[in-house]
Amino acid sequence: MAEAPRPLGESVRCRIAPAPTGYLHVGNARAALYNWLFARHSGGTFVLRIEDTDRVRSTDEAIGIVMGSLRWLGLDWDEGPEVGGPYGPYRQTERLHRYTEVTDRFLAGGSAYACYCTPGELEERRRLARARGEPPGYDGRCRNLSEAERAAFEAEGRQRAVRFAMPEEDVTVHDLIRGEAHFRANDLRDFVILRSDGTPTYLLAAAVDDVQMHMTHVIRGEDLLPSTPRQLKIIEALGAEPPAYAHLPLVVGADRQPLSKRHGSVAVEWFKERGFLPEALVNYLALLGWSYDETTTFFSRDELVDRFDLSRVSHNPAAFDMQKLEWMNGHYIREATDTRLTEVVTEALRGGALVPDPSVVAAAIPLVRERMSTIEEGGRLLRFLFTDDVVPDEKAANAISKAGVGFLREAASRLEAVEDWTAEEIKRVLILFQEDSHMSRRDAFAPIRAAVTGSTVSPPLYESIELLGRDRTLARLRSTGA
RNA sequence: GCCCCCAUCGUCUAGCGGCCCAGGAUAUCGCCCUUUCAAGGCGGAGGCACGGGUUCGAAUCCCGUUGGGGGCACCA
């Protein structure tokens, strides 16, 4: 039996159920976003559940990082750790007794059975099956053990795991995004639901929790599609109605391989540290596998909530495009307020071991906001203002040596005479100097910029010099190349 | 090997039988602007994987091939 649709009128409940791996993977972040949007769009409930069954790496710290990232993205949960809710606890390690209760019930009712095969034996049999070209799934050896056989295994001191006895029937999964997927009974082998150490596997824990937490929709990665028939059968054995399922296409790297650490950037925390704005990441992620119409690219959070719809989720794996994210981030930076940019850029500079004067940063923001696609980049552009350790890079050094030390000295003398140290006055004097030098503006300013900022790339010259101040500007012009 | 999913510019996508000799965004190239770099403006190049059907008509429907992804664990 395939699952029946949920009764109409029931309010939506969906969830994100990350394993606390120590960071929030962008793929999970996107799944979280889609669930959150779906819940908010329908006025439903968004639940956070931590799937930490038996993992060593499941520490409070790791869970804290995941929650911090979700909050940074603005994905608040209505039920879950720290906020509570009627169906808690929301951490699987605190729900273990529920899984063993269910397992006992299955054991008693014949939906599951004890399996005494050791991991070594299983692996060997899998290998052989594969070699024979047969499906490598469990062969059902312990499914119908006699009392005597069981006693013998027990006497041997063998560990006991519990396996779910899959009904011998085909299963159809109704997916909200993909339609129907059919699975043949023969391909659905019995699987472990309770490990020999008494902890549940994902298949059991997720299914039990989804039922007990009254989830109406399960929106998750496509990698879980093949496990859905198993969960459907567990839920059926539970005597419950299954939720509706929607499997999202996976997020892959530029090489079409699953997005992993090899690609450099998979953790939401990485984007945060690197200077991406949460609204940019949210907007980008929303469009990575979903679209609204032919042309709309920018969506405010409210617009996303208003327009999000599972039927417009794409079916194919989406490659994460860092350049497009950076472009989008630049767009949001250009739209951000001066105060906010001052704050985050100041923070970024501090992170670079500098001691920025926030008022100087504030004055410099208009100079760099169009020149940075990340906050980190803004910090790099303004570095010369907050340290005197400015060593010209290769291109800058070339520009300087081409013009000669005398040229810089002369520029310093001209600037020294500026009475009113404003960009306007500095501009007037520098242009005069450039004209006298019979050089193009480009050629004349290059060495000055190089000496003052240490780079051939910088914010506009006059304003940069104004912000740097007379003394430091003259000092740099006079010491460079000497 | 077996099972499942998928297939439009490099990338993300629009397209759900005629509006498409395929639209947008990004990336890329050129021009303009310009004190560098950006931003911005204008323009260019670039795609329906292939083969069969169905149809008056196919990017759109069906089948196959190829390709990509996922799964087949006492991971989640």
Coordinates of C-alpha atoms (C1' of nucleotides) in Angstrom, one line a residue:
Chain A
M1 CA 0.0 0.0 0.0
A2 CA 1.3 3.4 -0.9
E3 CA 0.6 6.1 1.5
A4 CA -2.5 8.1 1.4
P5 CA -2.3 11.9 1.3
R6 CA -2.5 13.7 4.6
P7 CA -6.0 14.8 5.5
L8 CA -6.7 18.3 4.1
G9 CA -6.8 21.1 6.5
E10 CA -4.2 19.8 8.8
S11 CA -1.6 22.5 9.3
V12 CA 1.9 21.9 7.9
R13 CA 4.7 20.6 10.0
C14 CA 8.1 20.1 8.5
R15 CA 11.6 19.9 9.8
I16 CA 15.3 20.0 9.3
A17 CA 17.1 17.2 10.9
P18 CA 20.8 17.7 10.7
A19 CA 23.5 15.5 12.2
P20 CA 25.8 17.5 14.3
T21 CA 28.9 17.1 12.3
G22 CA 30.5 20.3 13.6
Y23 CA 29.3 22.5 10.8
L24 CA 26.3 23.2 8.7
H25 CA 26.8 22.0 5.1
V26 CA 25.4 24.4 2.5
G27 CA 23.3 21.5 1.1
N28 CA 21.7 21.1 4.5
A29 CA 21.4 24.8 4.8
R30 CA 19.4 24.9 1.5
A31 CA 17.2 22.0 2.7
A32 CA 16.6 23.9 5.9
L33 CA 15.8 27.0 3.9
Y34 CA 13.3 25.2 1.7
N35 CA 11.6 23.6 4.7
W36 CA 11.5 26.9 6.5
L37 CA 10.1 28.7 3.5
F38 CA 7.5 25.9 3.0
A39 CA 6.4 26.2 6.7
R40 CA 6.3 30.0 6.7
H41 CA 4.5 30.1 3.4
S42 CA 1.8 27.8 4.6
G43 CA 1.6 29.2 8.1
G44 CA 2.9 25.9 9.4
T45 CA 5.4 24.8 12.0
F46 CA 9.2 24.5 11.4
V47 CA 10.9 22.0 13.6
L48 CA 14.6 21.5 14.3
R49 CA 15.6 18.0 15.3
I50 CA 19.1 16.8 16.0
E51 CA 19.9 13.4 14.5
D52 CA 22.8 12.5 16.8
T53 CA 22.2 8.8 17.4
D54 CA 25.4 7.4 18.8
R55 CA 27.7 9.7 17.0
V56 CA 30.9 10.4 18.8
R57 CA 31.1 13.8 17.2
S58 CA 27.8 14.8 18.6
T59 CA 28.8 17.3 21.2
D60 CA 27.0 20.3 22.6
E61 CA 29.5 22.4 20.8
A62 CA 28.8 20.9 17.4
I63 CA 25.1 21.3 17.9
G64 CA 25.6 24.9 19.0
I65 CA 27.4 25.6 15.7
V66 CA 24.6 24.2 13.6
M67 CA 22.1 26.2 15.5
G68 CA 24.2 29.3 15.3
S69 CA 24.4 29.0 11.5
L70 CA 20.6 28.4 11.2
R71 CA 20.0 31.5 13.2
W72 CA 22.6 33.5 11.3
L73 CA 20.6 32.6 8.1
G74 CA 17.5 33.8 9.8
L75 CA 15.9 30.3 9.9
D76 CA 14.2 30.3 13.3
W77 CA 12.5 27.1 14.4
D78 CA 9.2 26.9 16.2
E79 CA 10.1 23.7 18.0
G80 CA 13.4 22.2 18.8
P81 CA 16.4 22.6 21.1
E82 CA 16.4 25.7 23.2
V83 CA 12.8 26.6 22.3
G84 CA 11.1 23.4 23.3
G85 CA 7.8 22.2 22.0
P86 CA 5.1 19.6 22.6
Y87 CA 6.8 16.7 21.0
G88 CA 10.3 16.9 22.5
P89 CA 12.9 16.1 23.3
Y90 CA 14.3 17.1 19.9
R91 CA 17.6 15.4 20.2
Q92 CA 17.6 11.8 19.3
T93 CA 20.0 10.8 21.9
E94 CA 17.4 11.9 24.4
R95 CA 14.7 9.8 22.8
L96 CA 16.5 6.4 22.7
H97 CA 13.9 4.7 24.9
R98 CA 11.2 5.5 22.3
Y99 CA 13.2 3.6 19.6
T100 CA 13.7 0.6 21.8
E101 CA 10.0 0.6 22.7
V102 CA 9.1 0.5 19.1
T103 CA 11.6 -2.1 18.4
D104 CA 10.2 -4.3 21.1
R105 CA 6.8 -3.9 19.7
F106 CA 8.0 -4.8 16.2
L107 CA 9.8 -7.9 17.6
A108 CA 6.7 -9.0 19.4
G109 CA 4.5 -8.4 16.4
G110 CA 6.8 -10.1 13.9
S111 CA 7.7 -6.9 12.0
A112 CA 11.3 -7.3 13.1
Y113 CA 13.6 -10.1 14.2
A114 CA 16.9 -10.6 16.0
C115 CA 19.9 -10.9 13.7
Y116 CA 23.1 -12.6 14.9
C117 CA 25.3 -12.1 11.9
T118 CA 28.5 -10.4 12.7
P119 CA 29.7 -7.4 10.7
G120 CA 32.6 -9.5 9.4
E121 CA 30.2 -12.2 8.2
L122 CA 27.9 -9.7 6.6
E123 CA 30.8 -8.0 4.8
E124 CA 32.0 -11.3 3.5
R125 CA 28.6 -12.3 2.2
R126 CA 28.1 -9.0 0.6
R127 CA 31.4 -9.3 -1.2
L128 CA 30.5 -12.8 -2.5
A129 CA 27.0 -11.7 -3.6
R130 CA 28.5 -8.8 -5.5
A131 CA 31.0 -11.1 -7.1
R132 CA 28.2 -13.3 -8.2
G133 CA 26.4 -10.3 -9.6
E134 CA 23.7 -10.5 -7.1
P135 CA 22.3 -7.6 -5.0
P136 CA 24.5 -7.1 -2.1
G137 CA 21.7 -6.5 0.4
Y138 CA 21.1 -8.7 3.4
D139 CA 20.3 -12.3 2.5
G140 CA 17.7 -12.8 5.2
R141 CA 19.7 -15.5 7.0
C142 CA 18.4 -14.8 10.5
R143 CA 14.8 -14.0 9.4
N144 CA 13.4 -17.4 10.3
L145 CA 15.7 -18.8 12.9
S146 CA 14.4 -21.7 15.0
E147 CA 14.3 -21.4 18.8
A148 CA 17.3 -23.8 18.9
E149 CA 19.3 -21.8 16.4
R150 CA 18.7 -18.6 18.3
A151 CA 19.6 -20.3 21.6
A152 CA 22.8 -21.5 20.1
F153 CA 23.8 -18.1 18.9
E154 CA 23.0 -16.6 22.3
A155 CA 25.0 -19.3 23.9
E156 CA 27.9 -18.4 21.6
G157 CA 27.7 -15.0 23.1
R158 CA 26.9 -13.4 19.8
Q159 CA 25.8 -9.8 19.7
R160 CA 22.2 -9.2 18.6
A161 CA 21.0 -6.5 16.2
V162 CA 17.4 -6.1 15.2
R163 CA 16.4 -6.2 11.6
F164 CA 13.2 -5.0 10.1
A165 CA 11.3 -7.6 8.1
M166 CA 10.4 -6.0 4.9
P167 CA 7.0 -7.1 3.6
E168 CA 7.2 -8.9 0.3
E169 CA 5.6 -6.3 -1.7
D170 CA 6.4 -3.5 -4.2
V171 CA 6.4 0.0 -2.9
T172 CA 5.5 3.2 -4.6
V173 CA 6.8 6.5 -3.2
H174 CA 4.7 9.6 -4.1
D175 CA 7.1 12.4 -4.3
L176 CA 5.8 16.0 -4.3
I177 CA 8.6 17.1 -6.6
R178 CA 9.1 14.0 -8.8
G179 CA 5.9 12.2 -8.9
E180 CA 6.0 8.4 -8.4
A181 CA 9.0 6.2 -7.9
H182 CA 8.5 2.5 -7.9
F183 CA 10.6 0.0 -6.0
R184 CA 10.4 -3.8 -6.3
A185 CA 10.1 -6.0 -3.2
N186 CA 13.1 -8.0 -4.2
D187 CA 15.3 -4.9 -4.1
L188 CA 14.1 -4.0 -0.6
R189 CA 16.1 -6.1 1.8
D190 CA 15.8 -6.4 5.5
F191 CA 17.8 -3.8 7.2
V192 CA 19.0 -3.1 10.7
I193 CA 16.9 -0.8 12.8
L194 CA 18.6 -1.3 16.2
R195 CA 22.3 -1.8 16.5
S196 CA 23.8 -4.4 18.8
D197 CA 24.7 -1.6 21.2
G198 CA 21.0 -0.8 21.5
T199 CA 21.0 2.5 19.5
P200 CA 18.7 3.0 16.5
T201 CA 19.8 3.5 13.0
Y202 CA 18.7 6.5 11.0
L203 CA 16.0 4.6 9.2
L204 CA 14.2 3.8 12.4
A205 CA 14.9 7.0 14.3
A206 CA 13.8 9.3 11.6
A207 CA 10.7 7.4 10.8
V208 CA 9.7 7.1 14.5
D209 CA 10.3 10.8 15.1
D210 CA 8.5 11.9 12.0
V211 CA 5.5 10.0 13.2
Q212 CA 5.7 11.0 16.9
M213 CA 6.4 14.6 16.0
H214 CA 3.4 14.6 13.6
M215 CA 5.4 15.7 10.6
T216 CA 3.1 16.3 7.6
H217 CA 6.0 16.9 5.1
V218 CA 9.4 15.6 4.8
I219 CA 11.5 17.7 2.5
R220 CA 15.1 16.4 2.2
G221 CA 17.9 15.6 -0.1
E222 CA 17.5 13.2 -3.0
D223 CA 20.1 10.9 -1.5
L224 CA 17.4 9.8 0.9
L225 CA 14.9 8.8 -1.8
P226 CA 16.0 5.2 -1.9
S227 CA 15.5 4.9 1.8
T228 CA 12.0 6.2 1.7
P229 CA 10.3 2.9 0.9
R230 CA 11.9 1.4 4.0
Q231 CA 10.7 4.3 6.1
L232 CA 7.2 4.0 4.6
K233 CA 7.1 0.4 5.7
I234 CA 8.3 1.2 9.2
I235 CA 5.6 3.8 9.5
E236 CA 3.1 1.4 8.2
A237 CA 4.1 -1.1 10.8
L238 CA 3.7 1.6 13.3
G239 CA 0.1 1.9 12.2
A240 CA 0.6 5.5 11.3
E241 CA -0.1 7.7 8.3
P242 CA 3.1 8.7 6.6
P243 CA 4.0 12.3 5.8
A244 CA 4.2 13.6 2.3
Y245 CA 7.7 13.4 0.8
A246 CA 9.6 15.9 -1.3
H247 CA 13.1 15.0 -2.4
L248 CA 15.4 17.9 -3.4
P249 CA 18.0 17.7 -6.0
L250 CA 21.5 17.5 -4.6
V251 CA 24.0 20.3 -4.5
V252 CA 27.2 19.4 -6.4
G253 CA 30.5 21.0 -7.0
A254 CA 31.8 22.5 -10.3
D255 CA 33.0 19.1 -11.2
R256 CA 29.6 17.6 -10.7
Q257 CA 30.8 15.6 -7.8
P258 CA 28.9 15.9 -4.5
L259 CA 29.9 19.1 -2.8
S260 CA 32.5 18.3 -0.2
K261 CA 35.4 19.7 1.6
R262 CA 37.5 19.2 -1.5
H263 CA 35.6 22.0 -3.1
G264 CA 36.9 24.3 -0.4
S265 CA 33.7 25.7 0.9
V266 CA 30.8 23.7 2.2
A267 CA 30.3 25.1 5.7
V268 CA 27.9 28.0 6.3
E269 CA 30.4 29.2 8.9
W270 CA 33.0 29.5 6.3
F271 CA 30.8 31.9 4.3
K272 CA 30.1 33.9 7.4
E273 CA 33.7 34.3 8.3
R274 CA 34.6 35.1 4.7
G275 CA 32.3 38.0 4.7
F276 CA 29.2 36.9 3.0
L277 CA 25.9 38.5 4.0
P278 CA 23.2 36.0 5.2
E279 CA 20.6 37.5 2.9
A280 CA 22.9 37.0 -0.1
L281 CA 23.5 33.4 0.8
V282 CA 19.8 32.9 1.4
N283 CA 18.8 34.5 -1.9
Y284 CA 21.5 32.5 -3.8
L285 CA 20.5 29.2 -2.1
A286 CA 16.8 29.8 -2.8
L287 CA 17.6 30.0 -6.5
L288 CA 19.9 27.0 -6.4
G289 CA 17.2 24.5 -7.4
W290 CA 14.2 26.7 -7.3
S291 CA 12.9 29.5 -9.5
Y292 CA 9.9 31.8 -9.5
D293 CA 9.6 33.1 -13.1
E294 CA 11.7 33.9 -16.1
T295 CA 13.5 36.9 -14.8
T296 CA 13.3 37.6 -11.1
T297 CA 16.7 37.2 -9.4
F298 CA 16.5 39.2 -6.2
F299 CA 14.1 38.2 -3.5
S300 CA 13.6 39.7 -0.1
R301 CA 12.9 37.2 2.6
D302 CA 9.2 38.1 2.6
E303 CA 9.0 37.7 -1.1
L304 CA 10.6 34.2 -0.8
V305 CA 8.1 33.3 1.9
D306 CA 5.3 34.6 -0.3
R307 CA 6.4 32.9 -3.5
F308 CA 8.1 29.7 -2.5
D309 CA 6.4 26.6 -3.9
L310 CA 7.6 23.0 -4.0
S311 CA 6.2 22.5 -7.5
R312 CA 8.8 24.9 -8.8
V313 CA 11.7 23.0 -7.4
S314 CA 14.1 21.7 -10.0
H315 CA 14.7 18.0 -10.6
N316 CA 18.4 18.0 -11.5
P317 CA 21.5 18.4 -9.3
A318 CA 22.6 22.0 -9.1
A319 CA 26.3 23.0 -9.2
F320 CA 27.3 25.5 -6.6
D321 CA 28.7 28.6 -8.4
M322 CA 30.9 30.6 -6.1
Q323 CA 31.2 33.4 -8.7
K324 CA 27.5 33.9 -8.9
L325 CA 27.3 33.9 -5.1
E326 CA 30.0 36.6 -4.9
W327 CA 28.2 38.7 -7.4
M328 CA 25.0 38.4 -5.5
N329 CA 26.8 39.2 -2.3
G330 CA 28.2 42.3 -3.9
H331 CA 24.7 43.3 -4.8
Y332 CA 23.6 43.0 -1.2
I333 CA 26.7 44.9 0.0
R334 CA 25.8 47.7 -2.3
E335 CA 22.4 47.8 -0.8
A336 CA 23.5 47.5 2.8
T337 CA 23.4 50.6 5.1
D338 CA 26.6 52.4 6.0
T339 CA 26.2 51.6 9.6
R340 CA 26.0 47.9 9.0
L341 CA 28.9 47.9 6.6
T342 CA 31.0 49.9 9.0
E343 CA 30.3 47.4 11.7
V344 CA 31.1 44.2 9.7
V345 CA 34.1 45.7 7.9
T346 CA 35.5 46.9 11.3
E347 CA 35.0 43.5 12.6
A348 CA 36.8 42.0 9.6
L349 CA 39.7 44.3 10.0
R350 CA 40.0 43.3 13.7
G351 CA 40.0 39.7 12.5
G352 CA 43.0 40.7 10.4
A353 CA 44.8 41.7 13.6
L354 CA 44.4 45.4 12.9
V355 CA 43.1 48.2 15.2
P356 CA 40.7 50.0 13.0
D357 CA 39.2 53.4 14.0
P358 CA 35.4 52.8 13.4
S359 CA 35.0 56.5 12.4
V360 CA 37.6 56.1 9.7
V361 CA 36.1 52.9 8.5
A362 CA 32.7 54.7 8.4
A363 CA 34.2 57.5 6.3
A364 CA 35.8 54.9 4.0
I365 CA 32.7 52.8 3.4
P366 CA 31.5 54.9 0.5
L367 CA 34.8 54.4 -1.2
V368 CA 34.8 50.6 -1.1
R369 CA 31.2 49.5 -1.1
E370 CA 31.1 49.1 -4.8
R371 CA 34.5 47.6 -4.9
M372 CA 34.0 44.6 -2.7
S373 CA 32.1 41.4 -3.3
T374 CA 32.7 40.2 0.2
I375 CA 33.3 42.0 3.5
E376 CA 36.7 40.3 3.7
E377 CA 37.6 42.0 0.4
G378 CA 36.6 45.4 1.8
G379 CA 38.9 44.8 4.7
R380 CA 41.8 44.1 2.3
L381 CA 41.1 47.3 0.4
L382 CA 41.2 49.4 3.6
R383 CA 44.1 47.7 5.3
F384 CA 46.6 50.5 4.3
L385 CA 44.6 52.9 6.5
F386 CA 45.2 51.0 9.7
T387 CA 48.8 49.9 9.5
D388 CA 52.0 51.5 8.5
D389 CA 53.4 48.2 7.5
V390 CA 52.8 48.8 3.8
V391 CA 55.2 47.0 1.6
P392 CA 54.5 47.6 -2.1
D393 CA 53.6 44.4 -3.9
E394 CA 55.4 43.5 -7.2
K395 CA 53.2 45.6 -9.5
A396 CA 53.3 48.5 -7.1
A397 CA 57.1 48.3 -6.9
N398 CA 57.3 48.4 -10.6
A399 CA 55.2 51.5 -10.9
I400 CA 57.3 53.2 -8.3
S401 CA 60.7 52.4 -9.8
K402 CA 59.4 53.4 -13.2
A403 CA 58.5 56.9 -11.9
G404 CA 61.6 57.2 -9.6
V405 CA 62.1 58.3 -6.1
G406 CA 62.4 61.9 -7.1
F407 CA 58.9 61.9 -8.5
L408 CA 57.5 60.8 -5.2
R409 CA 59.5 63.3 -3.3
E410 CA 58.2 66.0 -5.5
A411 CA 54.6 64.8 -5.0
A412 CA 55.2 64.9 -1.3
S413 CA 56.4 68.5 -1.4
R414 CA 53.4 69.5 -3.4
L415 CA 51.1 67.8 -1.0
E416 CA 52.9 69.3 2.0
A417 CA 51.8 72.7 0.8
V418 CA 48.1 71.8 0.9
E419 CA 46.5 74.0 3.4
D420 CA 43.1 72.5 3.7
W421 CA 43.5 68.6 3.9
T422 CA 40.4 67.6 2.0
A423 CA 39.9 65.4 -1.0
E424 CA 39.0 68.5 -3.1
E425 CA 42.2 70.3 -2.3
I426 CA 44.3 67.2 -2.7
K427 CA 42.8 66.6 -6.0
R428 CA 43.5 70.1 -7.2
V429 CA 47.2 69.9 -6.1
L430 CA 47.7 66.4 -7.6
I431 CA 46.2 67.3 -10.9
L432 CA 48.4 70.4 -11.1
F433 CA 51.4 68.2 -10.3
Q434 CA 50.4 65.7 -12.9
E435 CA 50.0 68.4 -15.6
D436 CA 53.4 69.8 -14.7
S437 CA 54.9 66.3 -15.0
H438 CA 53.6 66.0 -18.6
M439 CA 52.5 62.5 -17.7
S440 CA 49.1 61.0 -18.2
R441 CA 47.0 61.0 -15.2
R442 CA 47.1 57.3 -15.2
D443 CA 50.9 57.1 -15.2
A444 CA 51.3 59.9 -12.7
F445 CA 48.9 58.5 -10.1
A446 CA 50.0 54.9 -10.3
P447 CA 53.3 55.4 -8.4
I448 CA 51.6 57.7 -5.9
R449 CA 48.9 55.1 -5.3
A450 CA 51.5 52.4 -5.0
A451 CA 53.5 54.3 -2.4
V452 CA 50.5 55.3 -0.4
T453 CA 48.5 52.1 -0.4
G454 CA 51.2 49.5 -1.3
S455 CA 49.1 48.4 -4.3
T456 CA 48.1 49.3 -7.8
V457 CA 44.5 48.6 -6.8
S458 CA 42.9 50.8 -4.2
P459 CA 40.0 53.0 -3.4
P460 CA 40.0 56.4 -5.2
L461 CA 43.2 58.3 -4.6
Y462 CA 42.2 61.7 -3.3
E463 CA 39.8 60.3 -0.7
S464 CA 42.3 57.7 0.3
I465 CA 45.0 60.3 0.9
E466 CA 42.6 62.5 2.8
L467 CA 41.7 59.6 5.1
L468 CA 45.3 58.5 5.5
G469 CA 46.2 62.0 6.8
R470 CA 49.0 64.4 5.9
D471 CA 51.7 63.0 8.0
R472 CA 51.4 59.4 7.1
T473 CA 50.9 60.2 3.4
L474 CA 54.1 62.3 3.3
A475 CA 56.0 59.7 5.2
R476 CA 55.1 57.0 2.8
L477 CA 55.9 59.1 -0.2
R478 CA 59.3 60.0 1.2
S479 CA 60.3 56.7 2.6
T480 CA 59.3 54.6 -0.4
G481 CA 62.1 53.4 -2.6
A482 CA 64.7 55.1 -0.3
Chain B
rG1 C1' 26.6 -5.6 -10.8
rC2 C1' 21.5 -4.3 -9.4
rC3 C1' 17.8 -0.5 -8.0
rC4 C1' 16.1 4.7 -8.1
rC5 C1' 16.4 9.8 -9.9
rC6 C1' 17.8 13.2 -13.6
rA7 C1' 19.2 15.4 -18.7
rU8 C1' 18.0 23.5 -22.2
rC9 C1' 24.1 28.3 -23.1
rG10 C1' 30.6 26.8 -18.8
rU11 C1' 27.1 27.5 -14.4
rC12 C1' 21.9 28.4 -12.1
rU13 C1' 17.5 28.4 -14.8
rA14 C1' 12.6 30.0 -17.9
rG15 C1' 10.0 26.9 -21.2
rC16 C1' 4.9 22.4 -19.3
rG17 C1' 2.8 21.0 -28.3
rG18 C1' 2.4 26.1 -32.2
rC19 C1' 3.9 32.8 -28.6
rC20 C1' 11.0 29.6 -29.2
rC21 C1' 15.6 29.8 -35.9
rA22 C1' 14.7 29.1 -27.2
rG23 C1' 14.1 34.0 -22.6
rG24 C1' 16.8 35.8 -17.9
rA25 C1' 21.0 35.7 -14.5
rU26 C1' 26.1 34.7 -13.8
rA27 C1' 30.8 33.8 -16.0
rU28 C1' 33.3 35.2 -20.6
rC29 C1' 34.6 38.8 -24.8
rG30 C1' 34.2 44.0 -26.9
rC31 C1' 32.9 49.2 -26.4
rC32 C1' 31.5 53.5 -23.2
rC33 C1' 32.5 55.8 -18.4
rU34 C1' 37.2 56.4 -15.8
rU35 C1' 43.1 58.4 -11.3
rU36 C1' 43.7 52.1 -10.4
rC37 C1' 40.1 48.5 -9.3
rA38 C1' 35.2 48.1 -9.2
rA39 C1' 30.2 49.5 -10.0
rG40 C1' 27.1 51.1 -14.0
rG41 C1' 25.5 51.4 -19.4
rC42 C1' 25.6 49.2 -24.3
rG43 C1' 26.7 45.2 -27.5
rG44 C1' 28.8 40.0 -28.9
rA45 C1' 29.6 34.9 -28.6
rG46 C1' 27.5 30.6 -26.3
rG47 C1' 22.5 25.6 -25.2
rC48 C1' 17.5 22.1 -26.3
rA49 C1' 23.0 15.0 -25.3
rC50 C1' 21.9 11.3 -29.4
rG51 C1' 18.5 8.0 -32.2
rG52 C1' 13.7 6.5 -33.1
rG53 C1' 8.6 7.3 -32.8
rU54 C1' 3.5 10.2 -31.8
rU55 C1' 1.6 14.8 -34.2
rC56 C1' -0.3 19.2 -39.4
rG57 C1' 3.5 20.8 -35.8
rA58 C1' 8.2 18.8 -30.4
rA59 C1' 13.0 21.8 -26.2
rU60 C1' 8.1 20.3 -24.7
rC61 C1' 4.7 13.6 -25.2
rC62 C1' 6.5 8.0 -25.6
rC63 C1' 10.6 4.4 -26.3
rG64 C1' 15.7 3.3 -26.6
rU65 C1' 20.9 4.8 -26.2
rU66 C1' 24.5 7.6 -24.0
rG67 C1' 25.8 10.6 -20.0
rG68 C1' 25.5 12.4 -14.8
rG69 C1' 23.9 11.8 -9.8
rG70 C1' 22.1 8.9 -5.7
rG71 C1' 21.4 4.2 -3.2
rC72 C1' 22.3 -1.1 -2.2
rA73 C1' 26.1 -0.3 5.7
rC74 C1' 25.1 -2.3 13.0
rC75 C1' 26.6 6.3 8.4
rA76 C1' 23.1 9.8 8.3

